[in-house]
Coordinates of C-alpha atoms in Angstrom, one line a residue:
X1285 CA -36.5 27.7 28.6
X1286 CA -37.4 26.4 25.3
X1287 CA -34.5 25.5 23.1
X1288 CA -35.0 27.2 20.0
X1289 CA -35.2 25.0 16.6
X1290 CA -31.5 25.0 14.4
X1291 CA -32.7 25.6 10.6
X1292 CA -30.6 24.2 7.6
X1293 CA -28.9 28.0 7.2
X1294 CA -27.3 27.6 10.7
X1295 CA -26.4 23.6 10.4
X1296 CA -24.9 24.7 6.8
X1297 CA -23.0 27.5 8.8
X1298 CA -21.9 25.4 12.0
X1299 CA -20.6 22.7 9.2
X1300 CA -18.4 25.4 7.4
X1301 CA -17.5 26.8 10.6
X1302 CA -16.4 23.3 12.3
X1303 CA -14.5 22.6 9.3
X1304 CA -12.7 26.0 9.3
X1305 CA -11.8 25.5 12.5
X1306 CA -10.5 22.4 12.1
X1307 CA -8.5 22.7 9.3
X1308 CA -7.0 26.2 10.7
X1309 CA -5.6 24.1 13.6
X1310 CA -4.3 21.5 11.3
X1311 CA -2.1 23.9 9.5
X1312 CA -1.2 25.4 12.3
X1313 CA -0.5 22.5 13.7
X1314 CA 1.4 21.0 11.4
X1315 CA 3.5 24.3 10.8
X1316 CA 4.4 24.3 14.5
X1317 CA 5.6 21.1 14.4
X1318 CA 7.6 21.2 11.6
X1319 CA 9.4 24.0 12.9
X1320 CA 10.7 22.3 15.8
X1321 CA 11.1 18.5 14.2
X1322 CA 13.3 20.2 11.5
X1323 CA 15.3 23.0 14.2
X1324 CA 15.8 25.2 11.9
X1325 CA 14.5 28.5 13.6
X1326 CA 16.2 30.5 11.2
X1327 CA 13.5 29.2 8.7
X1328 CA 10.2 30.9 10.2
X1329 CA 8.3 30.1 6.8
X1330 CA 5.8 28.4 9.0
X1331 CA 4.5 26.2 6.3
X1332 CA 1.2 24.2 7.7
X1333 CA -0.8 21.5 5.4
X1334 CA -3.9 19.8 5.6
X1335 CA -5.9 17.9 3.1
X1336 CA -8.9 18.7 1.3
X1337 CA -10.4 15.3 2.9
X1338 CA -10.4 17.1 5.8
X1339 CA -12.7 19.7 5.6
X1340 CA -15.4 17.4 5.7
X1341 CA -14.4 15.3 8.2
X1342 CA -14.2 18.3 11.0
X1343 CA -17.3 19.5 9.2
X1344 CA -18.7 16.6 10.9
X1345 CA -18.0 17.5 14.4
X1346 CA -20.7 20.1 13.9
X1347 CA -23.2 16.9 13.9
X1348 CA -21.7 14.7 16.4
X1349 CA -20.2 17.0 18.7
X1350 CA -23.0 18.6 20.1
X1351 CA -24.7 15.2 20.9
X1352 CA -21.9 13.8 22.6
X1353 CA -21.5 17.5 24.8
X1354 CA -25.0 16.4 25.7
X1355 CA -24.5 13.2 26.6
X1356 CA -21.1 13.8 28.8
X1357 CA -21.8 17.6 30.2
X1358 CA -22.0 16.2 33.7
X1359 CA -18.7 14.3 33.7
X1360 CA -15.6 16.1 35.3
X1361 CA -13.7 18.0 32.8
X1362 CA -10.4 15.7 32.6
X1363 CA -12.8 12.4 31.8
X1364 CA -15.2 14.9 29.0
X1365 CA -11.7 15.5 27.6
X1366 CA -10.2 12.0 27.8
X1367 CA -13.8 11.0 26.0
X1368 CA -14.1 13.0 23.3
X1369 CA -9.8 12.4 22.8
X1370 CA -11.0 8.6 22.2
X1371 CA -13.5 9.8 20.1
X1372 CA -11.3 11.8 17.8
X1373 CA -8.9 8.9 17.6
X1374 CA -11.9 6.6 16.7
X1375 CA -13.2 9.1 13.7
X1376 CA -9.9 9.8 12.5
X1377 CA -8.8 5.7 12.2
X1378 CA -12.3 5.3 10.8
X1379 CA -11.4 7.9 8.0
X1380 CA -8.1 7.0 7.7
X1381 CA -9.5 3.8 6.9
X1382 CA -12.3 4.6 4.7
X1383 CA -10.2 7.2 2.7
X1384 CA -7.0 4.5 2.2
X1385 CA -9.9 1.6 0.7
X1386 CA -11.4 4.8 -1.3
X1387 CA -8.4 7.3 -2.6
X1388 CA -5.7 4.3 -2.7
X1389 CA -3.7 5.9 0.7
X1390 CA -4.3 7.6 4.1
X1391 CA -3.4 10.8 3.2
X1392 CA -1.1 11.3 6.9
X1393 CA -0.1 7.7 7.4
X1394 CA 1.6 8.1 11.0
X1395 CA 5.4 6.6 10.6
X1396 CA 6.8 7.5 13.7
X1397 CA 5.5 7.8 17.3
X1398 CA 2.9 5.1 19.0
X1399 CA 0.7 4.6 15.9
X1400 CA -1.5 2.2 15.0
X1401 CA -1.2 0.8 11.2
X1402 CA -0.2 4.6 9.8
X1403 CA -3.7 5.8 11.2
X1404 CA -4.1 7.3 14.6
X1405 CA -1.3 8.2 17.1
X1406 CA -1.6 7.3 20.5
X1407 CA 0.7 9.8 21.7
X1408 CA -1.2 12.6 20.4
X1409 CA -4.3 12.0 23.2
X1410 CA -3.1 14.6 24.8
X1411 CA -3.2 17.1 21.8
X1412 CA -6.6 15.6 20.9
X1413 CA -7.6 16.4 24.8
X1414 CA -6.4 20.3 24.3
X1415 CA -8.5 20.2 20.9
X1416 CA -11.6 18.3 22.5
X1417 CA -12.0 21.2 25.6
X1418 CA -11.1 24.1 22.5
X1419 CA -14.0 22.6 20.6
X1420 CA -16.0 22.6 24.2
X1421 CA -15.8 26.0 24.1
X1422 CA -16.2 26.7 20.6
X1423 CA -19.6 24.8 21.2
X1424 CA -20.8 26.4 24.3
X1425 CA -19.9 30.3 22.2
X1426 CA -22.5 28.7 19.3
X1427 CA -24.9 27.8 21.2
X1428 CA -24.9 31.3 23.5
X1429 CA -24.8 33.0 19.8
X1430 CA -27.6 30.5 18.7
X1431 CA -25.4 29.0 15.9
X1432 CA -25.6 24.8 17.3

């Protein structure tokens, strides 16, 4: 079967939607956590933040995703995961990098848990495992809709 060419409209439209996506978990995220590092269930506010900076950055996956899925579709699940969980980690020291020599700051500068220099957290593979198999699917559902 002949894979059918992705125009700009669609790579326009996977960008927005990667960076939706990413930035809807982030506040999510962040909301969730919150709520339990603070234990005050009585407060179900469920506040979530994110930064504008990221937008783009998750916008990205819609680029680089697809190629690693390529690469890395006939590994077993648990190494695909563990891969693209590196990979995150990689991007998102890389960009906390970049956007600390560019804005002045990281914008989430990791204090506490394993981090490295305020960047990436170690202990969040896991989380960034869950997210890489979510974004596996979210990928695959693209394609099938011929959106990536």
């Amino acid at each position: 079967m002949k894979e059918r060419k992705i125009g700009t409209k669609e790579r326009v439209f996977s960008f927005v939607l990667y960076g939706g996506l990413g930035i809807t978990t982030e506040v999510f995220f962040t909301a969730i956590v919150d709520l339990i590092n603070s234990g005050n269930f009585e407060d179900l506010s469920l506040k979530g933040v994110s930064y504008i900076w990221m937008f783009p950055i998750y916008g990205i996956t819609s680029i680089v995703f697809p190629i690693g899925f390529d690469i890395l579709k006939k590994w077993n699940r648990f190494l695909r995961y563990f891969a693209y969980a590196v990979g995150i980690l990689l991007v998102e020291l890389i960009a906390g990098f970049m956007l600390e020599q560019t804005t002045g700051r990281c914008p989430w500068e990791y204090q506490v848990g394993w981090h490295f220099g305020g960047y990436i957290r170690f202990d969040y593979l896991p989380l960034w495992m869950l997210f890489g198999a979510i974004i596996e699917e979210f990928h695959r559902f693209n394609r099938s809709i011929g959106i990536a």
